[in-house]
CSV table of C-alpha atoms and ligand atoms in Angstrom, one decimal:
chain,number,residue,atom,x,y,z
X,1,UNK,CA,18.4,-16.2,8.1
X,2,UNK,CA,18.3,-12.3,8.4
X,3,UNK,CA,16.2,-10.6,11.3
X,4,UNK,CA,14.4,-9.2,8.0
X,5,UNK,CA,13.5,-12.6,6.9
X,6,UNK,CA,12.7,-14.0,10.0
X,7,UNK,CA,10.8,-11.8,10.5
X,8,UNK,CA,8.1,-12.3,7.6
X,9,UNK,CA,8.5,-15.5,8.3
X,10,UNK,CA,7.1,-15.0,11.9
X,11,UNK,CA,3.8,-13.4,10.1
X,12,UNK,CA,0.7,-15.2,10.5
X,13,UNK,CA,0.0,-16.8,7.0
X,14,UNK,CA,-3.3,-15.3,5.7
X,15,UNK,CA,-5.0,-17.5,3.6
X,16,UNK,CA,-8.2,-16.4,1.4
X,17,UNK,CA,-11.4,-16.6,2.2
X,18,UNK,CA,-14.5,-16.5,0.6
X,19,UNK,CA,-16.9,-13.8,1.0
X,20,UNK,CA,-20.1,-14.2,-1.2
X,21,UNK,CA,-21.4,-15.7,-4.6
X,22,UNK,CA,-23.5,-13.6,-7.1
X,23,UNK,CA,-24.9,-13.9,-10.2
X,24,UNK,CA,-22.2,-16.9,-10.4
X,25,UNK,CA,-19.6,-15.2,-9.8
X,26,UNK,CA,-17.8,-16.3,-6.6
X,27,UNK,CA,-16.1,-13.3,-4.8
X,28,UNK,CA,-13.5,-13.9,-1.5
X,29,UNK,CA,-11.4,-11.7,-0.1
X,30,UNK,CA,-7.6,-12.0,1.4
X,31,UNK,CA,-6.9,-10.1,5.0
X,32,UNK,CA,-3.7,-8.4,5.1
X,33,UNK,CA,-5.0,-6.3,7.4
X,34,UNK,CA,-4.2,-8.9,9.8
X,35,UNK,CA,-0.8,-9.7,9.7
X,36,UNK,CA,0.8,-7.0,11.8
X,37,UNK,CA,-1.0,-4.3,14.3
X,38,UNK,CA,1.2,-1.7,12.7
X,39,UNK,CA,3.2,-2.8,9.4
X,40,UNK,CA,-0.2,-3.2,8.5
X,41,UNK,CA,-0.9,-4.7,5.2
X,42,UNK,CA,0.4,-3.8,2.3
X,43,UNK,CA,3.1,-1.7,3.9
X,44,UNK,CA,5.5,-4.4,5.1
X,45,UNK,CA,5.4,-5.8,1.7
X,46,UNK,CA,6.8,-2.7,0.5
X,47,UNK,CA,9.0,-2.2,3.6
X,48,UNK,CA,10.7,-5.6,3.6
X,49,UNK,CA,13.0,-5.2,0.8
X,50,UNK,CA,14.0,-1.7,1.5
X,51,UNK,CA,14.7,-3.0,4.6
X,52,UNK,CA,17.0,-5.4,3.4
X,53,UNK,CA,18.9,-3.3,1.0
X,54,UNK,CA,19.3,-0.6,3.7
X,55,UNK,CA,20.6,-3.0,5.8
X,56,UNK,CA,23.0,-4.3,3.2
X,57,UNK,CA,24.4,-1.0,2.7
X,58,UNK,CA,25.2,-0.4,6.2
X,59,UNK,CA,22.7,2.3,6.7
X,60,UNK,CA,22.1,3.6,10.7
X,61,UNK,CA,18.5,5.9,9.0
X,62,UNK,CA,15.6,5.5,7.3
X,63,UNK,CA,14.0,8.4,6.1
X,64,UNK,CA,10.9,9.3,4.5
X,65,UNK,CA,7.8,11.4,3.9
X,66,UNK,CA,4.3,11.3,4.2
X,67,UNK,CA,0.8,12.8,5.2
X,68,UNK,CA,-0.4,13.5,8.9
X,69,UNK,CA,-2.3,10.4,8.8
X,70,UNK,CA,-0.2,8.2,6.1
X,71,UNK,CA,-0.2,3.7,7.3
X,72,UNK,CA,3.3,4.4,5.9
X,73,UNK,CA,5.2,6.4,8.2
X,74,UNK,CA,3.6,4.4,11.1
X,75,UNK,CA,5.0,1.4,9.1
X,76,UNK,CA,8.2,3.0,8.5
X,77,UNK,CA,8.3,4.1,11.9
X,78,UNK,CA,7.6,0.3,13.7
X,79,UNK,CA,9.8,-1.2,11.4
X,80,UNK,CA,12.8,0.7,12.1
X,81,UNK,CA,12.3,0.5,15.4
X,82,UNK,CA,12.3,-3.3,15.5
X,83,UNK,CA,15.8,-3.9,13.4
X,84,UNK,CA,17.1,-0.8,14.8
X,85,UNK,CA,17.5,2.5,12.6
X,86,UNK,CA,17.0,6.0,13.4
X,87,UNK,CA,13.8,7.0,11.4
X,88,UNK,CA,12.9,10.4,10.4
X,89,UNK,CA,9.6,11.1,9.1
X,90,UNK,CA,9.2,14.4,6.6
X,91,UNK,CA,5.2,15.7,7.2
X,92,UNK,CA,3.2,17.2,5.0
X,93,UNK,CA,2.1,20.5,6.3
X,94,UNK,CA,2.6,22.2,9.6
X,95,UNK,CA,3.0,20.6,13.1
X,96,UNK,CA,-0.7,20.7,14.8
X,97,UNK,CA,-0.1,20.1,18.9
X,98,UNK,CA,-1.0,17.7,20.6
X,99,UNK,CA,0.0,15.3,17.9
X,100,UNK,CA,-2.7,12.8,15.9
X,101,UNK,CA,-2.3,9.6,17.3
X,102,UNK,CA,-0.6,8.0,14.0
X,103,UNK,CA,2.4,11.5,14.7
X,104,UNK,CA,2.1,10.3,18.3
X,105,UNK,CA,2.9,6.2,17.7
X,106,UNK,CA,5.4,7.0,15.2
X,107,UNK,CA,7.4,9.4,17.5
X,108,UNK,CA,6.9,7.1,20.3
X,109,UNK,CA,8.9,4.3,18.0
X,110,UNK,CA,11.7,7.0,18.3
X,111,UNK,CA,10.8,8.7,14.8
X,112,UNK,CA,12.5,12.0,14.3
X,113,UNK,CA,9.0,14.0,13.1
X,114,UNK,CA,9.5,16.9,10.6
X,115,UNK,CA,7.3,19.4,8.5
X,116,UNK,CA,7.7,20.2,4.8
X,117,UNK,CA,5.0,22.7,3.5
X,118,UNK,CA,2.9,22.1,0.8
X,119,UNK,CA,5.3,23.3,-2.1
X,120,UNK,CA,8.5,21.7,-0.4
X,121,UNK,CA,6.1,18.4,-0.1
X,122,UNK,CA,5.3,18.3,-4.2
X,123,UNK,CA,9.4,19.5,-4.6
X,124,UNK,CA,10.5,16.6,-2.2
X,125,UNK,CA,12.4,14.7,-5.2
X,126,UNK,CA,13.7,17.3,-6.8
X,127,UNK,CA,17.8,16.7,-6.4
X,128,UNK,CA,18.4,20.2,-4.9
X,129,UNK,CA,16.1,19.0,-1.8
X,130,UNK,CA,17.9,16.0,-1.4
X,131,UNK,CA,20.8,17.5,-1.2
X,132,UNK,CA,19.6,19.7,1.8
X,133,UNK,CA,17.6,16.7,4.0
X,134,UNK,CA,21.4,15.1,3.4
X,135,UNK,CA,23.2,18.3,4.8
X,136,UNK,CA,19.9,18.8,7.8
X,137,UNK,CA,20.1,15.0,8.4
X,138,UNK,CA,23.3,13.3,7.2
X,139,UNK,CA,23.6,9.9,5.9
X,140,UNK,CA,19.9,8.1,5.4
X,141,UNK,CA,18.3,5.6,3.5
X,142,UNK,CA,15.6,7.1,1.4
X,143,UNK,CA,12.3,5.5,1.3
X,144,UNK,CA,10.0,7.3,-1.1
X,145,UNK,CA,6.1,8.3,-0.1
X,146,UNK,CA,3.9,5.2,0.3
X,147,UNK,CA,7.0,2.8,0.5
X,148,UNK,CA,7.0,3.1,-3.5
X,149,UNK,CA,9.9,1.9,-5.2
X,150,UNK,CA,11.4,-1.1,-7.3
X,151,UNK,CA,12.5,-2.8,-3.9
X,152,UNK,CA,8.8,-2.1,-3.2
X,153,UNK,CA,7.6,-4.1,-6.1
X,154,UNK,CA,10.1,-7.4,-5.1
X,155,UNK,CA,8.3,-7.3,-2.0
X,156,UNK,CA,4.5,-7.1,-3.3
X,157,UNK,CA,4.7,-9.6,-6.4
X,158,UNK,CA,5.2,-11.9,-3.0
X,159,UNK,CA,1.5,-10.7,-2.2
X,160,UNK,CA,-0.3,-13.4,-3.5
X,161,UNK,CA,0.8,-17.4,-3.5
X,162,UNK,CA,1.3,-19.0,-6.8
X,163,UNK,CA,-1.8,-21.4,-5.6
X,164,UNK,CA,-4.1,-17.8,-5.4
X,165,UNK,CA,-2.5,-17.0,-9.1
X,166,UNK,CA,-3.6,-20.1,-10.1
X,167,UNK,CA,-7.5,-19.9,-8.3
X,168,UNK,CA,-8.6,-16.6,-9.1
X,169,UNK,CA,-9.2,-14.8,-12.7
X,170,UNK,CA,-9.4,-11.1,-11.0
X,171,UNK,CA,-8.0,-9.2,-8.4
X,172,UNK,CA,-9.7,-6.0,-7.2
X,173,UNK,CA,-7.2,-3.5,-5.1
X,174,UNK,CA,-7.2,0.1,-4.0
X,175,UNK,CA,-4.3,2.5,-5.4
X,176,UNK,CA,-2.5,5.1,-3.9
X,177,UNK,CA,0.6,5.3,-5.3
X,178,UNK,CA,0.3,2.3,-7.6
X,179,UNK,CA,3.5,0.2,-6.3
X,180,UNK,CA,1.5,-2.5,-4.8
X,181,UNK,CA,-0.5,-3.2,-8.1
X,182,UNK,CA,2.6,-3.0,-9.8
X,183,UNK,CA,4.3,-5.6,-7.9
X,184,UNK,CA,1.3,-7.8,-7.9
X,185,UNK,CA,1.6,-7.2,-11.9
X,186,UNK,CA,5.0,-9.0,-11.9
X,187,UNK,CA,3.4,-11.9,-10.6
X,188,UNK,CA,0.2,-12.2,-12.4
X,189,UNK,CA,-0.9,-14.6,-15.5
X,190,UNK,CA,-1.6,-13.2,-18.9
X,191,UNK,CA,-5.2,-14.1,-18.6
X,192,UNK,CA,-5.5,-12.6,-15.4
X,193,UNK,CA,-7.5,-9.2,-14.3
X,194,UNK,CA,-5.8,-6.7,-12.2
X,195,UNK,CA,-8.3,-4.5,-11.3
X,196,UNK,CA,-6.6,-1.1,-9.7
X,197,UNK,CA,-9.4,1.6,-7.5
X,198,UNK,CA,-7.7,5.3,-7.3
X,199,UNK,CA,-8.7,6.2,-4.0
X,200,UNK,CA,-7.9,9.8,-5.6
X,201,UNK,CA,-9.6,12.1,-7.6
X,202,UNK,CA,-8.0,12.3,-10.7
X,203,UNK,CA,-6.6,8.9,-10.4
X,204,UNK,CA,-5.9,9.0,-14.0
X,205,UNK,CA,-1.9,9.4,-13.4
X,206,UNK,CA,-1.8,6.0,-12.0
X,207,UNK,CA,-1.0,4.4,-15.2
X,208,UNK,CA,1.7,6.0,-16.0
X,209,UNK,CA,3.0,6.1,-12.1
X,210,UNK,CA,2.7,2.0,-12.5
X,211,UNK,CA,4.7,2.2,-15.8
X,212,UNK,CA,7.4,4.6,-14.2
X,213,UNK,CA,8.1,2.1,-11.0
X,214,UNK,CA,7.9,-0.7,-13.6
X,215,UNK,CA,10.5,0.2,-15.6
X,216,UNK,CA,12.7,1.1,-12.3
X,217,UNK,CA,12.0,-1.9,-11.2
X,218,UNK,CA,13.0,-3.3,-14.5
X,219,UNK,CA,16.3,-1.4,-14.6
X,220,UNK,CA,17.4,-2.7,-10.8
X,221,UNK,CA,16.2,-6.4,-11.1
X,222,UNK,CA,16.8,-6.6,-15.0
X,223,UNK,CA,13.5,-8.3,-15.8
X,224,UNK,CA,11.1,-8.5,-18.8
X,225,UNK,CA,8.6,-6.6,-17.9
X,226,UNK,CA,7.1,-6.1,-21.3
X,227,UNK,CA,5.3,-9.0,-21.3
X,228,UNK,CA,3.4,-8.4,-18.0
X,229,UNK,CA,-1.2,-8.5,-18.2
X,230,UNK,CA,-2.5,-5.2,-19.2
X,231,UNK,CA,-4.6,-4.0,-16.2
X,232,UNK,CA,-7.5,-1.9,-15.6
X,233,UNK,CA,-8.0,1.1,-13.5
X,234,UNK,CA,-11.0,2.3,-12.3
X,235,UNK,CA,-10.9,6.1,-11.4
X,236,UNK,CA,-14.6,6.5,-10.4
X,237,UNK,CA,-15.1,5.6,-6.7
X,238,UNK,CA,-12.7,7.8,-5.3
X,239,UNK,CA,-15.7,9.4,-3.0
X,240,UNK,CA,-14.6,13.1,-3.8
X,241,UNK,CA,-11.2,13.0,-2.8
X,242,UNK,CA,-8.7,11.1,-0.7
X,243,UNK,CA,-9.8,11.8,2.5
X,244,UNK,CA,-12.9,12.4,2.1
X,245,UNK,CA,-16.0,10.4,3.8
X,246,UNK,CA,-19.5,11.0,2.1
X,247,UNK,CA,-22.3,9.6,4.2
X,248,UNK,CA,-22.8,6.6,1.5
X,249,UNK,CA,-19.4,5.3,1.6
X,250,UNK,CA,-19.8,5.5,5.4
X,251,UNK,CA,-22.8,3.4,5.3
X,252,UNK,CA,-21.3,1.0,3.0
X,253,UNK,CA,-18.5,0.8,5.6
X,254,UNK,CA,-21.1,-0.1,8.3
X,255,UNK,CA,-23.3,-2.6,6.2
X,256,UNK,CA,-20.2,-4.6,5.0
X,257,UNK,CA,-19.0,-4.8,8.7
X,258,UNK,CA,-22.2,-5.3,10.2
X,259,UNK,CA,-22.8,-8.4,7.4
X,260,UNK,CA,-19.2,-10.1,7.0
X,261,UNK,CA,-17.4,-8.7,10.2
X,262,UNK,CA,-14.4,-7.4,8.5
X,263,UNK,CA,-13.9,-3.7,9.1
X,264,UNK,CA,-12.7,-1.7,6.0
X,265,UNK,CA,-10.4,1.9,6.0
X,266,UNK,CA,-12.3,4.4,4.2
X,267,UNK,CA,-9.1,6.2,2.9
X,268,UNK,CA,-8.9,3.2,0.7
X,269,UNK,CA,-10.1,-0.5,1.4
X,270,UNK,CA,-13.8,0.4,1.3
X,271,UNK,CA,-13.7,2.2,-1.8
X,272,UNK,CA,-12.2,-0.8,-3.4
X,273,UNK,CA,-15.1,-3.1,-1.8
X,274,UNK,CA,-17.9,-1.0,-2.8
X,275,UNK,CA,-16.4,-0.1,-6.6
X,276,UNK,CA,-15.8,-4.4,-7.0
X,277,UNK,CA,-19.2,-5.1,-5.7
X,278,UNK,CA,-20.3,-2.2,-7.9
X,279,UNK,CA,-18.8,-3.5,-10.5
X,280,UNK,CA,-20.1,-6.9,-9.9
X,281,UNK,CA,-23.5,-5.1,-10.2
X,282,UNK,CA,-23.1,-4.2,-13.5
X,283,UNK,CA,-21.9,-7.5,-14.8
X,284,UNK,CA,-18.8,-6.3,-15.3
X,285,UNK,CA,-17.3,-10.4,-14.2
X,286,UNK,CA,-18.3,-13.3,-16.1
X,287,UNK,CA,-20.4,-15.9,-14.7
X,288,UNK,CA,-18.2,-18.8,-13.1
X,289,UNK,CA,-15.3,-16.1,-12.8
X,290,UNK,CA,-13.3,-15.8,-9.1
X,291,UNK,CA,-12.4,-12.7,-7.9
X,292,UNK,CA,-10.2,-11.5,-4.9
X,293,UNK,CA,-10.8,-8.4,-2.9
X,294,UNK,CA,-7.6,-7.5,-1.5
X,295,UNK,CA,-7.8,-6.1,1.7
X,296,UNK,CA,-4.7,-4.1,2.0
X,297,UNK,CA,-5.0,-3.5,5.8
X,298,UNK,CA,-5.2,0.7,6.8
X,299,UNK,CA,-6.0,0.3,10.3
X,300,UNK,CA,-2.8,0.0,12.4
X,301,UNK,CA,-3.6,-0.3,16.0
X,302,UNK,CA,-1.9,3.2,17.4
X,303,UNK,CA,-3.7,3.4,20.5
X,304,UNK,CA,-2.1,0.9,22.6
T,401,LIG,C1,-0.9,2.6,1.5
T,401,LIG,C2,-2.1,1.9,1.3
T,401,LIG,C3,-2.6,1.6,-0.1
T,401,LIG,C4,-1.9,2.2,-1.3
T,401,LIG,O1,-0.9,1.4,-1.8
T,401,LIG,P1,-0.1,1.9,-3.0
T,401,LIG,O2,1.0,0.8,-3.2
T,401,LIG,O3,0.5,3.2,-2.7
T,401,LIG,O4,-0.9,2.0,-4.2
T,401,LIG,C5,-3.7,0.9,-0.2
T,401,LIG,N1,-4.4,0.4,0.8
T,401,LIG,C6,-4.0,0.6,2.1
T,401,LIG,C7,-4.8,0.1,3.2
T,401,LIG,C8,-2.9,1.4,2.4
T,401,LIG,O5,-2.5,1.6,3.6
């Protein structure tokens, strides 16, 4: 077997566990969170066939871009440390000294840290900037923002097993980009609910950012995808903004801790928790329904 491979392999299995019952419906959750300190969550899911193909094609570098506090590039960073690449990281904004401590573990994994500005961050994918990052950096493998790509998808249907598919009738999950409900989408049942949370304003884009890494994803693994569950997406509990951290989600954050001991990222998890349970509220599930919270991790360890 691959390092790659082995890797995953290596991964403590989470299994699914139950969280609370309301008005019939029975809600658990699933922990990725816990699988790795730093390839936390979602994000090896979305490394781990990137991985693969960069190591198929012989590449030496990974690089890729993100914010000054994005799970991705400390992902990005860990992983190519452990099956030895050369990372660089592209940051948006300027350098800020001494670096954060998610800048500070990813350079310490021997990532190469650089800084875009704001209009050279939207432009990133624009062929003329590619062409420069290959003349500045030479030959690299390119993983886009938040891990996002068809190779992404592969890794994420693999999210949930076939016996969760077959237990739950919903699954609640926090968006950023949209490529881990996508690839959760290729393995999902007709009658099942995907249920996606923007953690950003304006979260309305989403839909068609999950149909555009679809149809990539179509084009490289040359799958039907037409015949995948519609999905819903719920724009409303993005909390103001993406970073943002209004006193009631943070006392959400604290309650939920304090009563099921499972510590939630306010960026996105605990958006996600409160909007489900919200949702739950409002009768939104039917009585005798399952539903899954999944946690998609966003707390790497980068302090030790
Ligand atoms: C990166 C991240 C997400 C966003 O995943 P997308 O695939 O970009 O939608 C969600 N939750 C956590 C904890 C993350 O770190």
């Amino acid at each position: 077997m691959n390092p790659i491979d082995a890797f995953f392999k290596a991964l403590p299995p989470i299994s699914s566990a139950p969280l609370l019952e309301e008005s019939g419906v029975s809600v658990w959750i699933k922990r990725l969170d816990q699988s790795h300190p730093q390839i936390s969550g979602n994000k090896w899911y979305k490394l781990w066939h990137n991985l693969r193909a960069a190591k198929a094609q012989g590449a030496q570098k990974l690089l890729t871009f993100g914010g000054a506090y994005s799970n991705h590039i400390v992902a990005t960073a860990k992983a190519a440390q452990l099956f030895g690449f050369a990372s660089v990281g592209l940051i948006r904004g300027e350098e800020h000294l001494p670096l954060n401590p998610v800048l500070h573990y990813a350079q310490s994994c021997g990532m190469e840290l650089h800084y875009m500005n704001r209009s050279a961050y939207r432009n990133k994918n624009a062929p003329e900037q590619l062409r420069q990052l290959h003349k500045r950096f030479g030959d690299f493998y390119l993983i886009p923002e938040g891990g996002s790509n068809a190779s992404a998808l592969e890794g994420c249907r693999q999210i949930l097993t076939p016996d969760e598919w077959a237990t739950f009738d919903a699954v609640c999950l926090p968006m950023g980009t949209g490529g881990t409900l996508a690839g959760l989408l290729l393995a999902a049942q007709q009658d099942q609910q995907v249920i996606g949370f923007s953690s950003l304003k304006g979260g309305g884009f989403l839909r068609a950012e999950v149909e555009r890494l679809l149809t990539a994803h179509q084009k490289v693994y040359q799958r039907e995808v037409q015949d995948l569950p519609t999905w819903h997406l719920e724009t409303a509990y993005h909390f103001g903004g993406f970073a943002k951290q209004p006193p009631a989600l943070k006392s959400f954050m604290t309650d939920f801790e304090r009563q099921y001991s499972i510590p939630l990222d306010r960026v996105y998890t605990a958006k996600m928790a409160f909007g489900a349970l919200d949702l739950l509220q409002k009768g939104f599930f039917e009585r005798g329904q399952r539903v899954l919270l999944l946690h998609t991790g966003g707390l790497p360890r980068v302090l030790d």
